[in-house]
mmCIF file with all atom_site columns, C-alpha atoms in Angstrom:
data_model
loop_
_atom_site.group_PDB
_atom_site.id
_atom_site.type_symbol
_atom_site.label_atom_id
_atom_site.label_alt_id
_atom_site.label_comp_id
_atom_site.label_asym_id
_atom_site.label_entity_id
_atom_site.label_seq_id
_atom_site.pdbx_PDB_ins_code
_atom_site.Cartn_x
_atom_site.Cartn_y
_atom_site.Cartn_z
_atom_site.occupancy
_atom_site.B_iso_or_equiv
_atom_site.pdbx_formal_charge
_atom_site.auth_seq_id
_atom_site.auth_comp_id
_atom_site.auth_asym_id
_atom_site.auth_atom_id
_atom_site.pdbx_PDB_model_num
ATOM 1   C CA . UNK T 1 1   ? -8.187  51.177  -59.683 1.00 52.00 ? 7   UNK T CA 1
ATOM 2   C CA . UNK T 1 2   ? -6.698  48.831  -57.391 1.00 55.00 ? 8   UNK T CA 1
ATOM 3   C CA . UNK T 1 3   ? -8.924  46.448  -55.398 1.00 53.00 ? 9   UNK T CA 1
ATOM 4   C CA . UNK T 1 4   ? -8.310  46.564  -51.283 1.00 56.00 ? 10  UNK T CA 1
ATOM 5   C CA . UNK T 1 5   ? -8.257  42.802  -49.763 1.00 55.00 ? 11  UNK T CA 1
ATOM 6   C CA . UNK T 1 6   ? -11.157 42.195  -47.301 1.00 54.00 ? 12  UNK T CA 1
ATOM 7   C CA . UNK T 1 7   ? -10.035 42.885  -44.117 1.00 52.00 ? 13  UNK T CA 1
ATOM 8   C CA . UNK T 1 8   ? -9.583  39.321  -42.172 1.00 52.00 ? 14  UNK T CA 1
ATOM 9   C CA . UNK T 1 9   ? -13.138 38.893  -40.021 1.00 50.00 ? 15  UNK T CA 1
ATOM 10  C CA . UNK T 1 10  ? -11.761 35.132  -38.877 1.00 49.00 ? 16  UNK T CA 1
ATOM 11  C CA . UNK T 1 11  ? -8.603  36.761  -36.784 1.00 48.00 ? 17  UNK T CA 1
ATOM 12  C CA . UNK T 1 12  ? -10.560 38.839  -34.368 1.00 50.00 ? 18  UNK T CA 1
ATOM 13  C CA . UNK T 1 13  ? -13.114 36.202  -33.836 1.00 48.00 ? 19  UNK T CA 1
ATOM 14  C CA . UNK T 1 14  ? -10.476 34.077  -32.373 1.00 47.00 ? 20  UNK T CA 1
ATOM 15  C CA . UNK T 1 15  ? -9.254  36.505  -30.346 1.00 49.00 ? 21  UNK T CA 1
ATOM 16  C CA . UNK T 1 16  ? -12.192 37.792  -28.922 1.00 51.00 ? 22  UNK T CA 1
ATOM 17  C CA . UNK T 1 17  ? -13.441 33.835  -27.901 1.00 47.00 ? 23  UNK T CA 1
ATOM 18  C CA . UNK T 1 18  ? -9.707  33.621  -26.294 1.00 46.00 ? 24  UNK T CA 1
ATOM 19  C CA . UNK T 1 19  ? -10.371 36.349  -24.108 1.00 49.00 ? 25  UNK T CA 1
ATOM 20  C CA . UNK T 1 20  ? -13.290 35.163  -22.638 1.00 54.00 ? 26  UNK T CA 1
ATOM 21  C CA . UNK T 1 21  ? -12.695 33.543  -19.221 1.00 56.00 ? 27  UNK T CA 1
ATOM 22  C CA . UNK T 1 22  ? -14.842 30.577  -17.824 1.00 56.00 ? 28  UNK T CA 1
ATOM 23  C CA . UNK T 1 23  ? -16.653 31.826  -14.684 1.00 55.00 ? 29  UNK T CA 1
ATOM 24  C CA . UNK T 1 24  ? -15.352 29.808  -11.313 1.00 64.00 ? 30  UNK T CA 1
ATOM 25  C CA . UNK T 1 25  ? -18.391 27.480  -10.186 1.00 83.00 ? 31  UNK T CA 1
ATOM 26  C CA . UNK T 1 26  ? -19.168 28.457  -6.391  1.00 80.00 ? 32  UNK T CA 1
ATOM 27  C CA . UNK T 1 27  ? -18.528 24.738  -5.826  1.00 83.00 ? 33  UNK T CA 1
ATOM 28  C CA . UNK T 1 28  ? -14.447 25.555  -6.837  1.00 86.00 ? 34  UNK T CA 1
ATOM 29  C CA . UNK T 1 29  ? -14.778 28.831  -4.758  1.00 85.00 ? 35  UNK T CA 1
ATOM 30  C CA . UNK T 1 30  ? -15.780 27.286  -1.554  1.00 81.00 ? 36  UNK T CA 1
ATOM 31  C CA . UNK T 1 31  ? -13.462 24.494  -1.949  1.00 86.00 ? 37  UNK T CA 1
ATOM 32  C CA . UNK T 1 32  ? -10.404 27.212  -2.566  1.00 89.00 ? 38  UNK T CA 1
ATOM 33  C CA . UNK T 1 33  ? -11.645 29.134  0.491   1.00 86.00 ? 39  UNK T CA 1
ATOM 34  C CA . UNK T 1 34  ? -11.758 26.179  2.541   1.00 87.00 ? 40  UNK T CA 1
ATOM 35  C CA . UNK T 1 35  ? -8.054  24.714  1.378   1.00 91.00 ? 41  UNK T CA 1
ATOM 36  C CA . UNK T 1 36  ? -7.083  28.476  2.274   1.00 91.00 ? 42  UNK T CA 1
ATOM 37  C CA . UNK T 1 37  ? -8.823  28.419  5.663   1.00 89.00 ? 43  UNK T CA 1
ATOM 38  C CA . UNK T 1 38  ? -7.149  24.887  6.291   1.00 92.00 ? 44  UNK T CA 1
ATOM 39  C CA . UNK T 1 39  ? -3.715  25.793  5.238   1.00 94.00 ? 45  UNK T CA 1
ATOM 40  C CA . UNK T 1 40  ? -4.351  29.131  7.090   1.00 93.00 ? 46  UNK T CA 1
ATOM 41  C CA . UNK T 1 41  ? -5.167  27.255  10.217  1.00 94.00 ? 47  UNK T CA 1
ATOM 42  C CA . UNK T 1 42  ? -2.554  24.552  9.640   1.00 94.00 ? 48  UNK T CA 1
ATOM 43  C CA . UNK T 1 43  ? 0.005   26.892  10.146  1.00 95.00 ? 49  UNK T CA 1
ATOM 44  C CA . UNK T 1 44  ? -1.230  28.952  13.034  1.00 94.00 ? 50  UNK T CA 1
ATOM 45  C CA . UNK T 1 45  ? -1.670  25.980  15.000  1.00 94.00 ? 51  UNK T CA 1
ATOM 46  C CA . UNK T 1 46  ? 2.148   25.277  13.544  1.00 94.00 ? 52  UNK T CA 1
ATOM 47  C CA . UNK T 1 47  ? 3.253   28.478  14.932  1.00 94.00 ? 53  UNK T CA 1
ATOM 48  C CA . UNK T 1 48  ? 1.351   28.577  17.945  1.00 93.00 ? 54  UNK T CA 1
ATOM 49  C CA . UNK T 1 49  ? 3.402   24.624  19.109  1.00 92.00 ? 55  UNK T CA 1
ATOM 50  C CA . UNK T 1 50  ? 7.254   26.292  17.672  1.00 93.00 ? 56  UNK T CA 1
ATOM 51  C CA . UNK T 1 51  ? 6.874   29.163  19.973  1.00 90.00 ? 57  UNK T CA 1
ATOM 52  C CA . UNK T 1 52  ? 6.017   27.179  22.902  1.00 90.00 ? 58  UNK T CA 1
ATOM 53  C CA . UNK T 1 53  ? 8.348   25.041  22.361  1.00 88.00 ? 59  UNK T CA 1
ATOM 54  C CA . UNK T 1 54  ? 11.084  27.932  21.327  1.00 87.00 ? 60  UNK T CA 1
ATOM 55  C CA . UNK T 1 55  ? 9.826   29.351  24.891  1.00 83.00 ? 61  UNK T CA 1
ATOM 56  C CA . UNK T 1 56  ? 10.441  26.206  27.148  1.00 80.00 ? 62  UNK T CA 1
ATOM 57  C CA . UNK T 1 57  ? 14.548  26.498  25.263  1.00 74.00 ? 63  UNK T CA 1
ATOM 58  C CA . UNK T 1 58  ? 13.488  23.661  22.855  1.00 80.00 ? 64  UNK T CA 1
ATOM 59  C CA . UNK T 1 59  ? 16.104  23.030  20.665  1.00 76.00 ? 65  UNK T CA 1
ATOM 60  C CA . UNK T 1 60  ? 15.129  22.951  17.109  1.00 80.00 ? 66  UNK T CA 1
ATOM 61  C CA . UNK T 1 61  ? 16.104  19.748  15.369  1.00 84.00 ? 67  UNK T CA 1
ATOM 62  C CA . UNK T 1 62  ? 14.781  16.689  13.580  1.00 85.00 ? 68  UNK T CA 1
ATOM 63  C CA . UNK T 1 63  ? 12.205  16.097  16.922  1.00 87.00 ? 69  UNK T CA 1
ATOM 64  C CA . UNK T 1 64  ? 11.056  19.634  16.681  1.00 88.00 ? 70  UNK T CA 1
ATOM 65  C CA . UNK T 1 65  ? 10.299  19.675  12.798  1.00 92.00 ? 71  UNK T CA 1
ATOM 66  C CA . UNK T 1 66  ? 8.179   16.155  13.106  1.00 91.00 ? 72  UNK T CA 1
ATOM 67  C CA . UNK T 1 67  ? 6.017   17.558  16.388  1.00 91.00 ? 73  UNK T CA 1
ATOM 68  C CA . UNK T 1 68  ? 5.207   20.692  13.697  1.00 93.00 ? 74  UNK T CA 1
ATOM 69  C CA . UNK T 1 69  ? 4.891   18.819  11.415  1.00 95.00 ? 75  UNK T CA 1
ATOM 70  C CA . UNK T 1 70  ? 1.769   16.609  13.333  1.00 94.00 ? 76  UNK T CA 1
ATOM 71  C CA . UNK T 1 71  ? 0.501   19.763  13.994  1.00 95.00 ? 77  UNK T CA 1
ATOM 72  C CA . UNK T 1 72  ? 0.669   21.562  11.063  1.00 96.00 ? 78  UNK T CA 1
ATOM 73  C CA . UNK T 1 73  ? -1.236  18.342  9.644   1.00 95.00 ? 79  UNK T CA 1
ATOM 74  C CA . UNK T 1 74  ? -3.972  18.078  12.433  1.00 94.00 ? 80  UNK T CA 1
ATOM 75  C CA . UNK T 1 75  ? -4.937  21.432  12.067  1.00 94.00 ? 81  UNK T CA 1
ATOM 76  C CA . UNK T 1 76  ? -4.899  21.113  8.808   1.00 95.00 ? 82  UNK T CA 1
ATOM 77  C CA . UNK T 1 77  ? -7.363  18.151  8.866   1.00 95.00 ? 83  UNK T CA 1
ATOM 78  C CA . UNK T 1 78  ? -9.000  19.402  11.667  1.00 94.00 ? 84  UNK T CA 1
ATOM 79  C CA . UNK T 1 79  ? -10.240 22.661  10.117  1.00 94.00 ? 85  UNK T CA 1
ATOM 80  C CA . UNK T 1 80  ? -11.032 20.573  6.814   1.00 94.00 ? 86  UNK T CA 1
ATOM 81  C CA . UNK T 1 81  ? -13.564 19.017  8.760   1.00 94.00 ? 87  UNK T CA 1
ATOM 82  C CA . UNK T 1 82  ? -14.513 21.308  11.115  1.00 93.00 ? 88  UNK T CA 1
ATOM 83  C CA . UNK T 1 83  ? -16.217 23.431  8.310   1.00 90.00 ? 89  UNK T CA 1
ATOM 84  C CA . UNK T 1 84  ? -18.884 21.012  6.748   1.00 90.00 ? 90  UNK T CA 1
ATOM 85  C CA . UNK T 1 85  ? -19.531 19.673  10.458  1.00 92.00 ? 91  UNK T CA 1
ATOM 86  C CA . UNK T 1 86  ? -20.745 23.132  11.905  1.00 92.00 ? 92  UNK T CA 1
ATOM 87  C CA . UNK T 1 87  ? -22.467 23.441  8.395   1.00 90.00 ? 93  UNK T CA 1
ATOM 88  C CA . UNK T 1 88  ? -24.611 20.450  8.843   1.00 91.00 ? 94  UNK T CA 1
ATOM 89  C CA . UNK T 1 89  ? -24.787 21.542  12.845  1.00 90.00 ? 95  UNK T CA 1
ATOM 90  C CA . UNK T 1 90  ? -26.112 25.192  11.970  1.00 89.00 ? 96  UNK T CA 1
ATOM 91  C CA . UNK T 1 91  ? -28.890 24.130  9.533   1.00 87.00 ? 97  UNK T CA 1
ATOM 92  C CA . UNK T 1 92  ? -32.147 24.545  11.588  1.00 84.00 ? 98  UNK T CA 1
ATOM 93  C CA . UNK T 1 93  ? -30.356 27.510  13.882  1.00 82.00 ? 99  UNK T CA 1
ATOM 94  C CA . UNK T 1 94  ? -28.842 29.830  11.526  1.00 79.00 ? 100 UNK T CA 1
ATOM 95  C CA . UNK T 1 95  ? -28.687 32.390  13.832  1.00 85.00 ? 101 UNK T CA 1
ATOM 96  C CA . UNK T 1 96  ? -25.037 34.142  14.654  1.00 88.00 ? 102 UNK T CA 1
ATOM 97  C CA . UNK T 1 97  ? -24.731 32.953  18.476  1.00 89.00 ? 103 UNK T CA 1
ATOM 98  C CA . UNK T 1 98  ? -25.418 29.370  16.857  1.00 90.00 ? 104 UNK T CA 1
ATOM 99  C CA . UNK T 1 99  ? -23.094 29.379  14.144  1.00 91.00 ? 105 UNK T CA 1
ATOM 100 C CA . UNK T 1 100 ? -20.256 30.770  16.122  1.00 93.00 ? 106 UNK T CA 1
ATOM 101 C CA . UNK T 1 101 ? -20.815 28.361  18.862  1.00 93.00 ? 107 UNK T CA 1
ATOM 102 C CA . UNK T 1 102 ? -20.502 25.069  16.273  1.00 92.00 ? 108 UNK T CA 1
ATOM 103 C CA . UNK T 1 103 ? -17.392 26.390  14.544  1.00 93.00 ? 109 UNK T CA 1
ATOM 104 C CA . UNK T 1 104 ? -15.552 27.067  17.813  1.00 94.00 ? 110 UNK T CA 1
ATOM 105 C CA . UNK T 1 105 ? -16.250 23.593  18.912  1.00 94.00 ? 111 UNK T CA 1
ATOM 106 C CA . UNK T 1 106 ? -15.957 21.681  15.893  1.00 94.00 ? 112 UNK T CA 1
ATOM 107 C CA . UNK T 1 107 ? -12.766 23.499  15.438  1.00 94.00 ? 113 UNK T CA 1
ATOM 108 C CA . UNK T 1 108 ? -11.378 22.633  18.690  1.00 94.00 ? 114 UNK T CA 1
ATOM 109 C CA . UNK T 1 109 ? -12.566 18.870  18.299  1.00 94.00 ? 115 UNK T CA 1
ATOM 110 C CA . UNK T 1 110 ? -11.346 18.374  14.866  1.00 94.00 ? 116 UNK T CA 1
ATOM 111 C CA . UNK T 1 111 ? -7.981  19.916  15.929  1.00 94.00 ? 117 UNK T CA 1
ATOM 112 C CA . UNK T 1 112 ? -7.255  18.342  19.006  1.00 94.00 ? 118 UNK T CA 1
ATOM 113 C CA . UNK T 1 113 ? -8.373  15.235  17.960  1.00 93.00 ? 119 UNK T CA 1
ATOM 114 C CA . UNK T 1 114 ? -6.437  14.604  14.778  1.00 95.00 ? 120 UNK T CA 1
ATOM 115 C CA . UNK T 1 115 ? -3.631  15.898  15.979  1.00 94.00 ? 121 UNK T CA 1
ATOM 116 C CA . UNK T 1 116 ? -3.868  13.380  18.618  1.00 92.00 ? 122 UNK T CA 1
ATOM 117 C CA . UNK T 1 117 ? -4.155  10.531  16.555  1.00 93.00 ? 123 UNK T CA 1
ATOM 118 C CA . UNK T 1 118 ? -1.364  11.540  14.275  1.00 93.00 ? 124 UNK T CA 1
ATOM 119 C CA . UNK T 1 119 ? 0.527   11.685  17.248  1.00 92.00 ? 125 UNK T CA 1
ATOM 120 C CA . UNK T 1 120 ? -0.659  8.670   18.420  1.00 91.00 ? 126 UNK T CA 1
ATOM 121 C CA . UNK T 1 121 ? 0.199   6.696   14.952  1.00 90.00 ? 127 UNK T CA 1
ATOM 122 C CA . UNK T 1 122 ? 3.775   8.300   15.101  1.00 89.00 ? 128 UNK T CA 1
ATOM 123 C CA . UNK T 1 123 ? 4.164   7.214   18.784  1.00 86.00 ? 129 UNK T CA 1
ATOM 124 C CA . UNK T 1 124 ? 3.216   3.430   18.032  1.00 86.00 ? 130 UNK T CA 1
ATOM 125 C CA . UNK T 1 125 ? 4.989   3.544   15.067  1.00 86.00 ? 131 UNK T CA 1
ATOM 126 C CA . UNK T 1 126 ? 7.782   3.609   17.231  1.00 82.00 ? 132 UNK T CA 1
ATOM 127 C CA . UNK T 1 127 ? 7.038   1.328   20.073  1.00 82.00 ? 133 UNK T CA 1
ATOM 128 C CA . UNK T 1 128 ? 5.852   -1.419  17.368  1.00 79.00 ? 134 UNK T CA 1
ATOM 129 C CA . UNK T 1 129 ? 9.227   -2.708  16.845  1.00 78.00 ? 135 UNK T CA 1
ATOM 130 C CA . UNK T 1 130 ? 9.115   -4.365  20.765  1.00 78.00 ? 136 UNK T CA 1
ATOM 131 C CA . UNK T 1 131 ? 5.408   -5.659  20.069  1.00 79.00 ? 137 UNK T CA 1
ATOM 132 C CA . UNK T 1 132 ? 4.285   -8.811  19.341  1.00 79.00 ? 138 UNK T CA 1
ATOM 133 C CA . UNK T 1 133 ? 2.972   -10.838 16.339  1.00 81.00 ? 139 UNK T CA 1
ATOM 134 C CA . UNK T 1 134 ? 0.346   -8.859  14.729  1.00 82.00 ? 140 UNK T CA 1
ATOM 135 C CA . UNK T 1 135 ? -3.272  -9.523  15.341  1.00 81.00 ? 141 UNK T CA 1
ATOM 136 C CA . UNK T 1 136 ? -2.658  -11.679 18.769  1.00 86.00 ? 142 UNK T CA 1
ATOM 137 C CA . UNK T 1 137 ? -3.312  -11.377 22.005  1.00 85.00 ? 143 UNK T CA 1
ATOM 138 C CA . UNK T 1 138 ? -0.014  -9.904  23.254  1.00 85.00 ? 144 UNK T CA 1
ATOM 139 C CA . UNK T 1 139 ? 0.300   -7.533  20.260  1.00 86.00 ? 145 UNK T CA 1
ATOM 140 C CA . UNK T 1 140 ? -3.900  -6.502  20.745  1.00 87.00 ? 146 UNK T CA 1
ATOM 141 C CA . UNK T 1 141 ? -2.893  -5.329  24.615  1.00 90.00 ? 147 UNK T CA 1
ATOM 142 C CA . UNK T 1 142 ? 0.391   -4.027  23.823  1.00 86.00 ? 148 UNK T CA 1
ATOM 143 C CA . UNK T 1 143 ? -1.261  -2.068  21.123  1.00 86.00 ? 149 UNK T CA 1
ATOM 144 C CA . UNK T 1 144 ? -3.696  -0.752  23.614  1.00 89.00 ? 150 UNK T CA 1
ATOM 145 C CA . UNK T 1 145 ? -1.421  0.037   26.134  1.00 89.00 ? 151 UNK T CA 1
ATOM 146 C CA . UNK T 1 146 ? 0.979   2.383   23.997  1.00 87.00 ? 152 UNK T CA 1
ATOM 147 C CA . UNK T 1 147 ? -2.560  4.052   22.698  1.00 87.00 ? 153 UNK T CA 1
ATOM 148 C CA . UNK T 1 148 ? -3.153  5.140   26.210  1.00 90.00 ? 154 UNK T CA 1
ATOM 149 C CA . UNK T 1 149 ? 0.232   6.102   26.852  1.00 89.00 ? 155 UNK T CA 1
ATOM 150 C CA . UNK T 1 150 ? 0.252   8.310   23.836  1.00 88.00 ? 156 UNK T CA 1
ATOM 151 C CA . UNK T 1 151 ? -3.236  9.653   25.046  1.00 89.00 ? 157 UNK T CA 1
ATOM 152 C CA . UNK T 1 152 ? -1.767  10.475  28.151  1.00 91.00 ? 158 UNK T CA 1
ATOM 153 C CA . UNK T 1 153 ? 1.337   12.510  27.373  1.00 89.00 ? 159 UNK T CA 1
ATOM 154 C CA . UNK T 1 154 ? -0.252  14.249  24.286  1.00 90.00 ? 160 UNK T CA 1
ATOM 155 C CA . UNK T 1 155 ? -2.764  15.483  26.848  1.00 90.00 ? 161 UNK T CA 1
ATOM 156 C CA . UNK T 1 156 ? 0.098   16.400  29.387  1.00 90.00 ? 162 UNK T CA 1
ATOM 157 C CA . UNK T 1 157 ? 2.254   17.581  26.894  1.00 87.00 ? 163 UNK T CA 1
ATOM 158 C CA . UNK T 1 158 ? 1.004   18.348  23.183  1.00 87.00 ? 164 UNK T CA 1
ATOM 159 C CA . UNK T 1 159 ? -2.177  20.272  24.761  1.00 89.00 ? 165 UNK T CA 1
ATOM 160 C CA . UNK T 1 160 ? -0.111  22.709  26.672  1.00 89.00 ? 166 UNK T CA 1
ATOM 161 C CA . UNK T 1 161 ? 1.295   23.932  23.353  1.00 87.00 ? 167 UNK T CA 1
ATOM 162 C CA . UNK T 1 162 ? -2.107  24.971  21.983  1.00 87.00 ? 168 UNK T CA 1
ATOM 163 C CA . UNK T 1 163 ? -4.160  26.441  24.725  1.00 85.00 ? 169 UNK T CA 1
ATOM 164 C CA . UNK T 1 164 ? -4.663  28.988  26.115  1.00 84.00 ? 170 UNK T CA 1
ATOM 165 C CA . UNK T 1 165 ? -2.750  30.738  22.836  1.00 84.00 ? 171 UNK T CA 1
ATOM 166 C CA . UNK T 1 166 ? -5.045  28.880  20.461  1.00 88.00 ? 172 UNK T CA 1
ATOM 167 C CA . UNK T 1 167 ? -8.358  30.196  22.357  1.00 90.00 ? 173 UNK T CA 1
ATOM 168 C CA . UNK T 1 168 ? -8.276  33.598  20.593  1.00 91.00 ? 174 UNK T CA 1
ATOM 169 C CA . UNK T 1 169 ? -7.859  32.144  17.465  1.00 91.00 ? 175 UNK T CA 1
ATOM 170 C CA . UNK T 1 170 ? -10.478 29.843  17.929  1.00 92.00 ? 176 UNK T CA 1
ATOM 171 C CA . UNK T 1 171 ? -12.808 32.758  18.929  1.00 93.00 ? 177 UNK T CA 1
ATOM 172 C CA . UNK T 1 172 ? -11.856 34.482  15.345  1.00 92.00 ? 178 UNK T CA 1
ATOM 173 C CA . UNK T 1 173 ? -12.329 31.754  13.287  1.00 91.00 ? 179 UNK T CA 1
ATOM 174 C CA . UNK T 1 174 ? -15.941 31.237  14.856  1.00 91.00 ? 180 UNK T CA 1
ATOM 175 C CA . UNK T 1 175 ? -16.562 35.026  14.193  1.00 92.00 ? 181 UNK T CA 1
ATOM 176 C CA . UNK T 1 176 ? -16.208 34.810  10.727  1.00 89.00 ? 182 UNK T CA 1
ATOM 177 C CA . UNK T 1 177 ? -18.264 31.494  10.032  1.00 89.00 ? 183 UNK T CA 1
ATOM 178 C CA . UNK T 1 178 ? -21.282 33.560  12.266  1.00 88.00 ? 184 UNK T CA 1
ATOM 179 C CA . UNK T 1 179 ? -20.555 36.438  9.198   1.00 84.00 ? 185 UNK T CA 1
ATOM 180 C CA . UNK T 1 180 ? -20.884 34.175  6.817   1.00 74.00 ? 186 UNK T CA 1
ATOM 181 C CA . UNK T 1 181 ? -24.494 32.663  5.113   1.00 58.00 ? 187 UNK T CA 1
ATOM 182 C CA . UNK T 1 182 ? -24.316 29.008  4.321   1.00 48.00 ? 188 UNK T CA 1
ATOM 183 C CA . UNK T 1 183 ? -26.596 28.896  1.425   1.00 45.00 ? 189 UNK T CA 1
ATOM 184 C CA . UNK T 1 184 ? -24.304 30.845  -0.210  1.00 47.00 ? 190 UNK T CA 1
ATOM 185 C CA . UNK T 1 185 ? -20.625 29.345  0.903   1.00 45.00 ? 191 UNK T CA 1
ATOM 186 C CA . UNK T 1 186 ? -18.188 31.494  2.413   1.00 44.00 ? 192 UNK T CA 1
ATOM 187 C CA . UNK T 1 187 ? -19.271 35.124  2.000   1.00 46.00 ? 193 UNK T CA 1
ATOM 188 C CA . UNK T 1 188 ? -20.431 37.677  4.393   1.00 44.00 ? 194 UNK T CA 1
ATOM 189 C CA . UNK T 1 189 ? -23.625 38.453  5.503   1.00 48.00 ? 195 UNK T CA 1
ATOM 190 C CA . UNK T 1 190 ? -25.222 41.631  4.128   1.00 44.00 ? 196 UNK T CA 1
ATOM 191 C CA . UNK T 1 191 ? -28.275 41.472  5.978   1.00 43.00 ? 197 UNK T CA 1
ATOM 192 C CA . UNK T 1 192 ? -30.332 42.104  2.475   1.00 45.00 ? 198 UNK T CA 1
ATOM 193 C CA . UNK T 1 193 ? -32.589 39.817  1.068   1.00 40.00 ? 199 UNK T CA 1
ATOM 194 C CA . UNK T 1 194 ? -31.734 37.995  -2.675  1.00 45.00 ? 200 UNK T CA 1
ATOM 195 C CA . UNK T 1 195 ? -32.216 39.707  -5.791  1.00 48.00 ? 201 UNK T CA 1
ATOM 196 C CA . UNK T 1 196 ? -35.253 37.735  -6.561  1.00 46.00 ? 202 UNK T CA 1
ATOM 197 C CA . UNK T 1 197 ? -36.934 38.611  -2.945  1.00 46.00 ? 203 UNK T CA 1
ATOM 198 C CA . UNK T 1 198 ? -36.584 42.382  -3.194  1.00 47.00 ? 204 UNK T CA 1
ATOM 199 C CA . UNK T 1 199 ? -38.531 42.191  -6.807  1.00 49.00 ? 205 UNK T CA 1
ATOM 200 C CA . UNK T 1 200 ? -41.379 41.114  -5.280  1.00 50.00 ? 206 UNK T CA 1
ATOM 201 C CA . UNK T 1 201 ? -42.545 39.032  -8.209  1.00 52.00 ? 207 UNK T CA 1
ATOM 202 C CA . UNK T 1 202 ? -40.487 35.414  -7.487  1.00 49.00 ? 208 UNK T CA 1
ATOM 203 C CA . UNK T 1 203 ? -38.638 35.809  -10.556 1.00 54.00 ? 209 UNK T CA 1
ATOM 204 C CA . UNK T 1 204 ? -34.885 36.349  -10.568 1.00 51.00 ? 210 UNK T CA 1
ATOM 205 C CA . UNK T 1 205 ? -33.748 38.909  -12.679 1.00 53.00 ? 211 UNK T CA 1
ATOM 206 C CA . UNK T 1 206 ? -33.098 38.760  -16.334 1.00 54.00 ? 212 UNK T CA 1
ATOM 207 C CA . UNK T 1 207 ? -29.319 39.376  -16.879 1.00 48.00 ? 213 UNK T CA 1
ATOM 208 C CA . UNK T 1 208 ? -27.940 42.213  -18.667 1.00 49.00 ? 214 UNK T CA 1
ATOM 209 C CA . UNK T 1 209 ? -25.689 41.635  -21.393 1.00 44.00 ? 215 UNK T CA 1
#
């Protein structure tokens, strides 16, 4: 009679505690969806500028790839905080008309106003070498002066390349935040009530293994 060895219990243990998958937080959800929206937005605002400027016979060198590249990075920055801003602007209205209106505008703001200071930095970046001494009195006006130069033609010229091509855009991405329910981060709207609502009894449900 010959004696079978135990069959190994320690193996499939292992393997069956390897296979189990920590579940995402919704805190690393909504921050993925919102580096996807940014990068998303980054590069329509991107593409929007390069065919403009592929329009107006632009021709695409070193110049063109850095005004991209200040665009790519304002919308980028502007759409990272454009998101939390109509959050905290939609709290006491959540209603659709509400939400839509603070993500249009706090996407156009954020947007248009960081890519005009990154445009602004690379623009005095490039007049500083004819400034003065830092932190006198020539070098405060001068400093000034090439700020409201570099408002002036990024209004004249680096707005031109967004609207009125970026308005539908903007009207999209303010259609989906109005879709979307705050309290629980970026997911549409069902238009049911939570689980622990519907039961009636204030308790959330027990889970089912």
């Amino acid at each position: 009679m010959t004696v079978q060895p135990a069959s190994p219990v320690v193996a499939p243990i292992e393997r069956r505690g390897s296979d189990r998958r920590k579940p995402s937080t919704p805190l690393v959800r909504l921050l993925t969806r919102l580096a996807l929206m940014a990068l998303g937005w980054g590069a329509a605002v991107a593409l929007i500028a390069f065919s403009r400027l592929v329009g107006d016979d632009r021709a695409i060198d070193g110049r063109m790839a850095t005004i991209l590249a200040i665009f790519f990075s304002g919308g980028v920055i502007g759409a990272v905080t454009a998101f939390p801003t109509a959050v905290i602007l939609v709290i006491r209205r959540p209603q659709k008309s509400a939400r839509f209106a603070a993500m249009v505008v706090s996407l156009t703001l954020g947007t248009v106003g960081f890519t005009g200071f990154l445009f602004y930095l690379h623009f005095n970046r490039y007049y500083a070498a004819w400034h003065a001494e830092p932190f006198t009195h020539d070098w405060l006006w001068q400093t000034l002066f090439t700020g409201a130069q570099a408002v002036y033609i990024f209004a004249v010229t680096g707005l031109p390349l967004l609207f009125p091509a970026g308005i539908p855009l903007l009207f999209v991405a303010g259609l989906m935040f109005s879709r979307t329910d705050g309290r629980r981060g970026w997911r549409p709207q069902d238009g049911r009530l939570p689980r622990k609502d519907r039961r009636g009894d204030g308790k959330a449900p027990r889970r089912q293994l």
